[in-house]
GROMACS .gro file of C-alpha atoms in nm:
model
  396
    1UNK     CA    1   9.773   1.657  23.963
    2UNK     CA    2   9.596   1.931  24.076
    3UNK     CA    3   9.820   2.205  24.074
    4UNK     CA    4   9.697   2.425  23.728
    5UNK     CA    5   9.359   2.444  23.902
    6UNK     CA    6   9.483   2.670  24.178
    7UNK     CA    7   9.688   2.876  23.971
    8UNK     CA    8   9.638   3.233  23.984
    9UNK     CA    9   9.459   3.428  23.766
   10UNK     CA   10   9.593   3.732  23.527
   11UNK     CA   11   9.450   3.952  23.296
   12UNK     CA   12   9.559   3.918  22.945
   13UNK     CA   13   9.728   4.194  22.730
   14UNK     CA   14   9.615   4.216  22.414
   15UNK     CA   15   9.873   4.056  22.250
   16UNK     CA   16   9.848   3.714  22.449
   17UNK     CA   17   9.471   3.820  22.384
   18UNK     CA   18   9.530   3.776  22.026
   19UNK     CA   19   9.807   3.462  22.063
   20UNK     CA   20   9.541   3.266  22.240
   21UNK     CA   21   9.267   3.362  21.922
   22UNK     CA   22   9.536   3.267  21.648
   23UNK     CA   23   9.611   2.957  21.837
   24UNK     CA   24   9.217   2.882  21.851
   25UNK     CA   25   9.237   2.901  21.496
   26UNK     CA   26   9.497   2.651  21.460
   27UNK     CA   27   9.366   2.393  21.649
   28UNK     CA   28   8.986   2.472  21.504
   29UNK     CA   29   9.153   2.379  21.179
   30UNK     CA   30   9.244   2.024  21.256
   31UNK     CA   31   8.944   1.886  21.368
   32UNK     CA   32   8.784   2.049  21.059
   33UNK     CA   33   9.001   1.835  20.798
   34UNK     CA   34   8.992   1.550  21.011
   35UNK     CA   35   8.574   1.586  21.067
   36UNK     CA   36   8.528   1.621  20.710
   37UNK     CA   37   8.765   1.308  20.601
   38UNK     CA   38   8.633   1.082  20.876
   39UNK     CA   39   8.239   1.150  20.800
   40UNK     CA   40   8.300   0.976  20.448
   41UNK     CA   41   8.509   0.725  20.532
   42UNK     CA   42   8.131   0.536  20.447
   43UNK     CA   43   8.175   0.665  20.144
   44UNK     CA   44   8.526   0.564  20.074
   45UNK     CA   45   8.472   0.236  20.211
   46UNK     CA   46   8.230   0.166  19.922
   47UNK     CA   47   8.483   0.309  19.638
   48UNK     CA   48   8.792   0.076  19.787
   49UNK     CA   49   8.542  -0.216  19.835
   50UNK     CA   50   8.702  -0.245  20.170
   51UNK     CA   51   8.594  -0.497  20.442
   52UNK     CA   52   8.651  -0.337  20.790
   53UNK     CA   53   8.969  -0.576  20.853
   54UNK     CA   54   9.095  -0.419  20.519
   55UNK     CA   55   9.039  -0.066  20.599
   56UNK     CA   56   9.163  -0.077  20.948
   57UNK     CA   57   9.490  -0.154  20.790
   58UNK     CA   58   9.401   0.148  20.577
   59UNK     CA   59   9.339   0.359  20.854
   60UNK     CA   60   9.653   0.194  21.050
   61UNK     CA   61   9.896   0.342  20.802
   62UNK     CA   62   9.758   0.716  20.865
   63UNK     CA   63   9.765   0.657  21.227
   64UNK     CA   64  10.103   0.482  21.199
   65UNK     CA   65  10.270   0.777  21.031
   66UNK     CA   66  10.120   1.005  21.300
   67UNK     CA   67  10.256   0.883  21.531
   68UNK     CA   68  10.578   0.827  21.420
   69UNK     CA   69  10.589   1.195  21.309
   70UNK     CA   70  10.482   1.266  21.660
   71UNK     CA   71  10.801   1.096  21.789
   72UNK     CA   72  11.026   1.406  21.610
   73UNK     CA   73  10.833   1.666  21.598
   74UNK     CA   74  10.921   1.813  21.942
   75UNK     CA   75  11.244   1.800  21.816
   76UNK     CA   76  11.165   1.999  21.493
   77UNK     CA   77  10.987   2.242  21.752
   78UNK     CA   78  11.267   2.299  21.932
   79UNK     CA   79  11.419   2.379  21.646
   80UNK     CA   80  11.225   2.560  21.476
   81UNK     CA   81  10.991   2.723  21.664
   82UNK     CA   82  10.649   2.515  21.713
   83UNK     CA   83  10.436   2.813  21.594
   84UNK     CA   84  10.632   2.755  21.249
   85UNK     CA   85  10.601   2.440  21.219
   86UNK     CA   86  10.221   2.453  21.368
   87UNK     CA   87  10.179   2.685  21.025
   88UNK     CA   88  10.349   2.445  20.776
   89UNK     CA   89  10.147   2.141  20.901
   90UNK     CA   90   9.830   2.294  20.874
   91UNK     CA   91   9.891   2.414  20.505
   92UNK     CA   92  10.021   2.027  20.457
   93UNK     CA   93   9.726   1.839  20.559
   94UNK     CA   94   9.472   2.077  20.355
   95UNK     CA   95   9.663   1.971  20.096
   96UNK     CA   96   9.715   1.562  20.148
   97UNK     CA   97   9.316   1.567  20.257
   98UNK     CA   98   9.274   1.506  19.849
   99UNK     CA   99   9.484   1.182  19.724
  100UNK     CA  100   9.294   0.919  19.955
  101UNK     CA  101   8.992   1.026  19.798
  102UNK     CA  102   9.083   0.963  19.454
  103UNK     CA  103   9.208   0.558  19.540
  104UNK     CA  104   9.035   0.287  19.400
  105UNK     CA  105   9.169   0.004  19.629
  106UNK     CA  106   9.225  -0.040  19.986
  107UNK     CA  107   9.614  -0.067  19.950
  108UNK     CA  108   9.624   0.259  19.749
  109UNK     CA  109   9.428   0.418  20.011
  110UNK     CA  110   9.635   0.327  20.284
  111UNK     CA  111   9.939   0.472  20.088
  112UNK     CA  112   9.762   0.845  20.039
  113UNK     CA  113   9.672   0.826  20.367
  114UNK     CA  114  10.084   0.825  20.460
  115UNK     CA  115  10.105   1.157  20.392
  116UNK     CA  116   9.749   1.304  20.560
  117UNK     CA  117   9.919   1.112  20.873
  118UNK     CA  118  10.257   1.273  20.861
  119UNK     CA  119  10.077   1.640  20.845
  120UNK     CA  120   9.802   1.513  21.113
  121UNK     CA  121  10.074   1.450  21.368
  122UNK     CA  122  10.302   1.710  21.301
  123UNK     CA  123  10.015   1.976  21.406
  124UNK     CA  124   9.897   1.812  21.667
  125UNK     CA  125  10.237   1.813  21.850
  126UNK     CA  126  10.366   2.176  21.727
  127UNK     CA  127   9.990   2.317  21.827
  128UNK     CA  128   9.990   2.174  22.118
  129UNK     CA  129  10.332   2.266  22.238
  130UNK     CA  130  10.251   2.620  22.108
  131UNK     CA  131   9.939   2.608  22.373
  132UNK     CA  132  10.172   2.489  22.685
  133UNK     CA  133  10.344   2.814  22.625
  134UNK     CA  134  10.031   3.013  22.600
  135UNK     CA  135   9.872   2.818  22.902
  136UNK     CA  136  10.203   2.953  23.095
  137UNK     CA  137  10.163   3.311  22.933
  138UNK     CA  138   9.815   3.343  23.066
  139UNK     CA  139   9.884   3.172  23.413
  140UNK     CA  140   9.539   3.025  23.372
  141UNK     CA  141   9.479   2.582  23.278
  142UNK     CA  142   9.286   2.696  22.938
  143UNK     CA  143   9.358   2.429  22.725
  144UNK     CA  144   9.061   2.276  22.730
  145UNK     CA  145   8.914   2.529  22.588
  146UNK     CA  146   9.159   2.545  22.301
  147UNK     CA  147   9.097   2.188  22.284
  148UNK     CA  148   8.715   2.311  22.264
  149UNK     CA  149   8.799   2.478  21.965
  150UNK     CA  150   8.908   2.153  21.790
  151UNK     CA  151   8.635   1.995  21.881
  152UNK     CA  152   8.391   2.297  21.732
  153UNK     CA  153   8.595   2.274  21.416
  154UNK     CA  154   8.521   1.923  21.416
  155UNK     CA  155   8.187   1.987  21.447
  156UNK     CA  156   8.182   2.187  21.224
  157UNK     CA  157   8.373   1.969  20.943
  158UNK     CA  158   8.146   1.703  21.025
  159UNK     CA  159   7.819   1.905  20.946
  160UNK     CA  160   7.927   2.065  20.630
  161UNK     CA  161   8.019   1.631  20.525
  162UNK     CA  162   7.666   1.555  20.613
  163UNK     CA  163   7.535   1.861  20.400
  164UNK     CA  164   7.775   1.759  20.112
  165UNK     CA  165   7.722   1.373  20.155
  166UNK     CA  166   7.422   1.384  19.906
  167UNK     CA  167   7.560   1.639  19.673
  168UNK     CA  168   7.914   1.598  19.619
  169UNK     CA  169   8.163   1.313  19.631
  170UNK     CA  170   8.417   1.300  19.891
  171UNK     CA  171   8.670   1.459  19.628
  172UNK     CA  172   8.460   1.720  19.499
  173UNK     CA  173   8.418   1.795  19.930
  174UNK     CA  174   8.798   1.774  19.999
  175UNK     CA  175   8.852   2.039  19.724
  176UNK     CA  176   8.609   2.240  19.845
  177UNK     CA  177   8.739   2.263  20.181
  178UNK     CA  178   9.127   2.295  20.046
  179UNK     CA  179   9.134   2.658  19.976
  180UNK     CA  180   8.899   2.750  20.269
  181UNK     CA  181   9.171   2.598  20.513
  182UNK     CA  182   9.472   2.732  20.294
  183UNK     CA  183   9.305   3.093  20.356
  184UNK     CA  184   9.292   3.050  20.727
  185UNK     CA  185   9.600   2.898  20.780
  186UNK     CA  186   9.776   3.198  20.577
  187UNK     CA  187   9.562   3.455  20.821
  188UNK     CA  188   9.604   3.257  21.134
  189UNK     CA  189   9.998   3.208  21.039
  190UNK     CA  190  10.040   3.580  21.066
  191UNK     CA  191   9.856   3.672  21.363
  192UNK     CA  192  10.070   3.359  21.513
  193UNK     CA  193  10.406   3.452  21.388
  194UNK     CA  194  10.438   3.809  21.429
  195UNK     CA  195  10.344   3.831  21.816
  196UNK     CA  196  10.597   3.734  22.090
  197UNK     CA  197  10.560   3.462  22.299
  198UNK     CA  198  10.758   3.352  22.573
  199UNK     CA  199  10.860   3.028  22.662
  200UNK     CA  200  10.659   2.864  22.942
  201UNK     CA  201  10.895   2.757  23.289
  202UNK     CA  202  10.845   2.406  23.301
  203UNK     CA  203  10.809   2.192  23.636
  204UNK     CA  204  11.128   2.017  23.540
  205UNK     CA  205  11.380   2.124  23.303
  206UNK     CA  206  11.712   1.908  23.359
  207UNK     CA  207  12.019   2.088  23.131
  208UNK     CA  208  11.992   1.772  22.938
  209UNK     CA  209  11.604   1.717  22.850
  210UNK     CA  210  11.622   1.850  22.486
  211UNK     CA  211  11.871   1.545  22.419
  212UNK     CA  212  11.572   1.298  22.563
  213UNK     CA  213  11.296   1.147  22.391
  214UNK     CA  214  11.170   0.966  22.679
  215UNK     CA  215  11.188   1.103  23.008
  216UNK     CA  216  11.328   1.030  23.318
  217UNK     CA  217  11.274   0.736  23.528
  218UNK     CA  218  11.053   0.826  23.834
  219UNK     CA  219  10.873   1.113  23.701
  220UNK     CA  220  10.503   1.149  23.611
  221UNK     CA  221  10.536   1.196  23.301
  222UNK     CA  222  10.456   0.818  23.166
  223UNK     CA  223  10.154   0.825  23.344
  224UNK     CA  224   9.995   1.122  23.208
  225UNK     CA  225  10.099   0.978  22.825
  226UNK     CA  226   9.940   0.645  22.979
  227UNK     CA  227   9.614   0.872  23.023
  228UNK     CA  228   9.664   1.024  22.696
  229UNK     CA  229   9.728   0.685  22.554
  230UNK     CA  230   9.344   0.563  22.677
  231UNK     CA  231   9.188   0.903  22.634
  232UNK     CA  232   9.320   0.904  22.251
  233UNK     CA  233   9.255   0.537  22.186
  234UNK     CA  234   8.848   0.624  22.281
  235UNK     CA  235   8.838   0.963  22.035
  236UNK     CA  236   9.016   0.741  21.786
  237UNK     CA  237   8.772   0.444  21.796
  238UNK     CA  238   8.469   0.708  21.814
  239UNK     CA  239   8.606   0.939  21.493
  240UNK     CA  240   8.672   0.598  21.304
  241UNK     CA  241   8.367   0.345  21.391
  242UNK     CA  242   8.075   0.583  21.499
  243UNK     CA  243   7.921   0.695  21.149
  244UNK     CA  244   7.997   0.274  21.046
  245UNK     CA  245   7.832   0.164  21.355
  246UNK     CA  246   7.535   0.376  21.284
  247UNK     CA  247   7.466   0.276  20.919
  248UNK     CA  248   7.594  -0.096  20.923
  249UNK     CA  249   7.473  -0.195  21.266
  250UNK     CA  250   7.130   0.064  21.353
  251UNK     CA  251   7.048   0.086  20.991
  252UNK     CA  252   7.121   0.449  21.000
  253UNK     CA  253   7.183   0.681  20.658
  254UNK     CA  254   7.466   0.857  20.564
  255UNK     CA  255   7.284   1.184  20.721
  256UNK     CA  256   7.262   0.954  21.045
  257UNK     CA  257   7.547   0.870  21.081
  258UNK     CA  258   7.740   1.232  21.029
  259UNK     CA  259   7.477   1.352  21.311
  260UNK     CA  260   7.619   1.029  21.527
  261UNK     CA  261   7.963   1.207  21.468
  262UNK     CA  262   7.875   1.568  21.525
  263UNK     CA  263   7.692   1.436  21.883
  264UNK     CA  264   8.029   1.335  21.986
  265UNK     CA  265   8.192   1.616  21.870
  266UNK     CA  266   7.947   1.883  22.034
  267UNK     CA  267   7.926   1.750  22.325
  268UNK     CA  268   8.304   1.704  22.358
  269UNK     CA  269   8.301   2.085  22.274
  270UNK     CA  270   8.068   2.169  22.533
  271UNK     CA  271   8.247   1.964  22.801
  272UNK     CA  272   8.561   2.143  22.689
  273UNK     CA  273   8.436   2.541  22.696
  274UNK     CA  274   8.342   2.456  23.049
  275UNK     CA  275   8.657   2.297  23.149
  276UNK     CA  276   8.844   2.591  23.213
  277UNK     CA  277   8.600   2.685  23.518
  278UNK     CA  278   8.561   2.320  23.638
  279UNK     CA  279   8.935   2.293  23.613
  280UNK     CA  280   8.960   2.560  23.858
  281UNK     CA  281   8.681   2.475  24.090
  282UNK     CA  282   8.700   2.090  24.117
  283UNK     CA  283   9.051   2.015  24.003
  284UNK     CA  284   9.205   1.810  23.765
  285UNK     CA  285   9.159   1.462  23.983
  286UNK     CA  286   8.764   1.482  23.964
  287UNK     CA  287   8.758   1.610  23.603
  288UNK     CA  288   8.894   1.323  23.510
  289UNK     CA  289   8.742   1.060  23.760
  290UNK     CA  290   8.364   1.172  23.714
  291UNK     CA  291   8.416   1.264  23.355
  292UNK     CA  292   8.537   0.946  23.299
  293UNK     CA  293   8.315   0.728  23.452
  294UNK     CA  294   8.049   0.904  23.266
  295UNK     CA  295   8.229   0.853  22.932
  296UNK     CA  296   8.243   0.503  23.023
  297UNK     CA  297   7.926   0.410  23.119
  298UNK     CA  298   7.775   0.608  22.797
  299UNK     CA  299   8.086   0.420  22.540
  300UNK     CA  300   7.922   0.069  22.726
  301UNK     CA  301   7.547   0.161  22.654
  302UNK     CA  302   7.663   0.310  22.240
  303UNK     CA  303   7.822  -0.017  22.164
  304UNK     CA  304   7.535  -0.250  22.279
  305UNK     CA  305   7.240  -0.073  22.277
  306UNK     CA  306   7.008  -0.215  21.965
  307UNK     CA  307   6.841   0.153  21.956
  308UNK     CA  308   6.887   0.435  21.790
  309UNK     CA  309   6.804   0.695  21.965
  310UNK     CA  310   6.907   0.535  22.263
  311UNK     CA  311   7.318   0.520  22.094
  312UNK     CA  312   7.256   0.875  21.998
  313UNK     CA  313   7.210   0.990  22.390
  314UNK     CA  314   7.520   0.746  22.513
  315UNK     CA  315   7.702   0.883  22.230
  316UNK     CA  316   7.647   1.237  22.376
  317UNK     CA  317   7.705   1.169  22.782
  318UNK     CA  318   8.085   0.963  22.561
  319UNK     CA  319   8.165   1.289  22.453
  320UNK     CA  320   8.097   1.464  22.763
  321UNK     CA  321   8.259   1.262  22.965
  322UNK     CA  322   8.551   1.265  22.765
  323UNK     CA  323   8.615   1.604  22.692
  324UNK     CA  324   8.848   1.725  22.934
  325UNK     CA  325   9.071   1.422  23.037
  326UNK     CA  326   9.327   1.460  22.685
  327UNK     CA  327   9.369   1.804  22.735
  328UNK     CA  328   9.490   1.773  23.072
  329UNK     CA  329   9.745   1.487  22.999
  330UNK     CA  330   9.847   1.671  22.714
  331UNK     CA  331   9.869   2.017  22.949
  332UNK     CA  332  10.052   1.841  23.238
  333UNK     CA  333  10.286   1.659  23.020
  334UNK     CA  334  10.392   2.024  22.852
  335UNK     CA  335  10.429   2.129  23.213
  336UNK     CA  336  10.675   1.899  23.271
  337UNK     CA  337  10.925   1.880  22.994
  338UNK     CA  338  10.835   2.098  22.734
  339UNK     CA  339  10.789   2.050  22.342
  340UNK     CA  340  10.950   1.721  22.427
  341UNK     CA  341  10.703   1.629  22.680
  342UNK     CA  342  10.406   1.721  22.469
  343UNK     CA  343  10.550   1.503  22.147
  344UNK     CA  344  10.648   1.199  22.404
  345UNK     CA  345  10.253   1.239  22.535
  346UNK     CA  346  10.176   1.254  22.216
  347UNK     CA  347  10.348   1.005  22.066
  348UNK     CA  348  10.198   0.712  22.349
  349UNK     CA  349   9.844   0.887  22.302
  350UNK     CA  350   9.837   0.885  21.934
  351UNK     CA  351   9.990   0.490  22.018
  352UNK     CA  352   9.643   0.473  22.109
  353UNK     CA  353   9.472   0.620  21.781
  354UNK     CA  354   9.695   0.369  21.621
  355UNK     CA  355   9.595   0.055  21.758
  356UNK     CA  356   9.226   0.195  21.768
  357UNK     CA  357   9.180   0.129  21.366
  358UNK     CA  358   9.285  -0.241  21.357
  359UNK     CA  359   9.231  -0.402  21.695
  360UNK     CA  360   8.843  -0.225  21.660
  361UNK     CA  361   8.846  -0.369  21.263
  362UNK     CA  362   8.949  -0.738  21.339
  363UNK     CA  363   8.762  -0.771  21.656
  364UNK     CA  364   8.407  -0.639  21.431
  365UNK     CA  365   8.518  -0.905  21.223
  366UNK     CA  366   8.502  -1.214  21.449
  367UNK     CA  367   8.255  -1.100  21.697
  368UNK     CA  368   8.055  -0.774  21.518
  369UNK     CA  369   8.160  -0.430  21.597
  370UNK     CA  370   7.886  -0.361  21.880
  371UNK     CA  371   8.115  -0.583  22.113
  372UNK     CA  372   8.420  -0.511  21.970
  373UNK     CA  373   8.312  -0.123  22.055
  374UNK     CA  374   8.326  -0.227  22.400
  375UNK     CA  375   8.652  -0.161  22.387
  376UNK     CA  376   8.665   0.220  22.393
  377UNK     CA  377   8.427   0.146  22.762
  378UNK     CA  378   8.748  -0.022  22.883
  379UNK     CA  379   8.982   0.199  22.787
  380UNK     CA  380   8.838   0.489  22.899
  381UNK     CA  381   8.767   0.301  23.297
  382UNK     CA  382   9.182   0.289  23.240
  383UNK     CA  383   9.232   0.620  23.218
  384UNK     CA  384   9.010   0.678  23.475
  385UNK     CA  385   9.164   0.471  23.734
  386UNK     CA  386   9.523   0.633  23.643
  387UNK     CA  387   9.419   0.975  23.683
  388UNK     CA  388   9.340   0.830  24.047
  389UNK     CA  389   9.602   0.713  24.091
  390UNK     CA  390   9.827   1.043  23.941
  391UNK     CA  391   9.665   1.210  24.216
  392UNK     CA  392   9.804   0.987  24.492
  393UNK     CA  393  10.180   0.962  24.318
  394UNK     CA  394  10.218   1.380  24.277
  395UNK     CA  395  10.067   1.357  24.693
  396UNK     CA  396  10.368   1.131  24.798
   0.00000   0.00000   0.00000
């Protein structure tokens, strides 16, 4: 599991220099439509009437399509090219941010939110894939860092939906944001399509692997998706529940609760710019073991601690914690089988977002949401104990 942390440095040309920026761009871009939906979901909650068994469904049928699009988009990739379709989903979901804010029910809401799925996954498989290739380019485990940049645009979406949250509604926001992210995208798309990139030389590359959807028995592959599974699930649970737990369980505002988000989200960022240079010093094996017994211990303390400002704090060491152990399922899994490997990580770690929505909705509404957020401590212990044990399989 260790093996990208001792790989050699190189210095970058200038146009891998410029890849890696376009890239950043791309996955920047995501987390800023996805920020800015998920910090008035509140909002949208209150439109649909929704109860929180009603809009985890809602939510369900985004994550549902995401994932499913997740399950062919390697394909389309290989197809393709990822950075094209990496260009086409990011114009798609500026575009399909807008219907789910215009629904009046919870059922019509779940339908817009089809589309914002299909786009969602698509770009998070093509990005990705586009980033193994880079990561080989470069020689150097960087993407963290690019994962960094989703986080920052995250962060970013989230703070201009607490700014907007008192002035505009959540469609006046979406079509706000529309033609900034249309504007990028068309930039970003050049810079992306017009350099060459090669493809990366994957671990394992049997003649046959861009037939196969799943891979082969007896690899690691199914237990990096298994991390990227509980890592997932745990980002899911925190992008969908944190601004509800703040303002229906702590009594938090609106404001509150969009700072709750952003805490997550920075320090997710922050974990990720430094995970580049912990990758190479400490390895991948304790990145993942610390950082996620740190992530769990702060998830435990967020769902049952009756303070504020106490949740706030757990919420950050979450994030922390958390930061790095995606990107390097997501990173090994490219390593191993390609666009392929990437959408079949994907596709089990976005399994994850999926059942995040619902099984966090109906638990909150038998037994309250501060123990049904206990979930996201357990998951996260999983994916701690399986990065262990990745370490011991790639040994034997």
């Amino acid at each position: 599991m260790d093996k990208l942390s001792t790989t050699t440095k190189t210095e970058a040309s200038p146009a891998l220099v410029r890849l890696r920026v376009a890239t950043t761009v791309f996955f920047a871009l995501g987390g800023f439509v996805f920020a800015g939906w998920a910090v008035r979901i509140p909002a949208i909650k209150d439109q649909v009437a929704a109860t929180p068994g009603t809009l985890g469904l809602a939510l369900f049928a985004m994550t549902g399509s995401a994932v499913a699009t997740m399950a062919v988009t390697g394909r389309l990739c290989e197809r393709f090219g990822s950075r094209r379709v990496a260009v086409v989903a990011s114009a798609l979901l500026a575009l399909s941010a807008v219907p789910p804010t215009l629904t009046r029910s919870a059922l019509a809401l779940g339908l817009a939110l089809l589309l914002f799925g299909v786009a969602y996954g698509a770009i998070d498989v093509a990005i990705n894939s586009v980033a193994v290739d880079l990561v080989a380019a470069l020689r150097r485990p960087v993407m963290p860092s690019l994962h960094a940049a989703n986080s920052l645009g995250s962060l970013a979406g989230a703070g201009l939906g607490g700014v907007l949250a008192g002035h505009l509604s959540p469609t006046g926001h979406m079509l706000l944001m529309v033609p900034v992210v249309l504007a990028a995208t068309a930039v970003g798309g050049w810079f992306l399509l017009t350099r060459p990139l090669p493809a990366a030389h994957h671990e394992q590359a049997p003649v046959d692997r861009p037939r196969r959807l799943l891979p082969r028995a007896g690899t690691a592959l199914p237990l990096f998706a298994l991390i990227a599974l509980c890592a997932a699930y745990s980002q899911g649970a925190l992008d969908n529940w944190v601004p509800l737990h703040i303002t229906d369980d702590l009594g938090g505002g609106q404001g509150v609760a969009a700072a709750g988000y952003a805490i997550v989200q920075g320090t997710m960022t922050i974990g990720r710019l430094s995970g580049v240079a912990l990758l190479e010093r400490l390895g991948q094996t304790r990145v993942v073991v610390v950082g996620g017994a740190v992530a769990s211990a702060g998830a435990l303390v967020a769902a049952l601690a009756p303070d504020l400002g106490v949740v706030l704090v757990a919420l950050a060491a979450t994030g922390l914690g958390l930061a790095n152990i995606f990107p390097v399922a997501i990173a090994r899994a490219g390593a191993l089988g390609g666009p392929n490997g990437v959408a079949f990580a994907s596709t089990l770690g976005y399994g994850g977002i999926l059942l995040a929505p619902p099984t966090i909705g109906f638990l909150a509404n038998g037994f309250g949401l501060p123990l049904a957020f206990t979930l996201i401590a357990v998951m996260v212990g999983a994916a701690t104990v399986t990065g262990y044990a990745v370490r011991n399989s790639a040994a034997r």
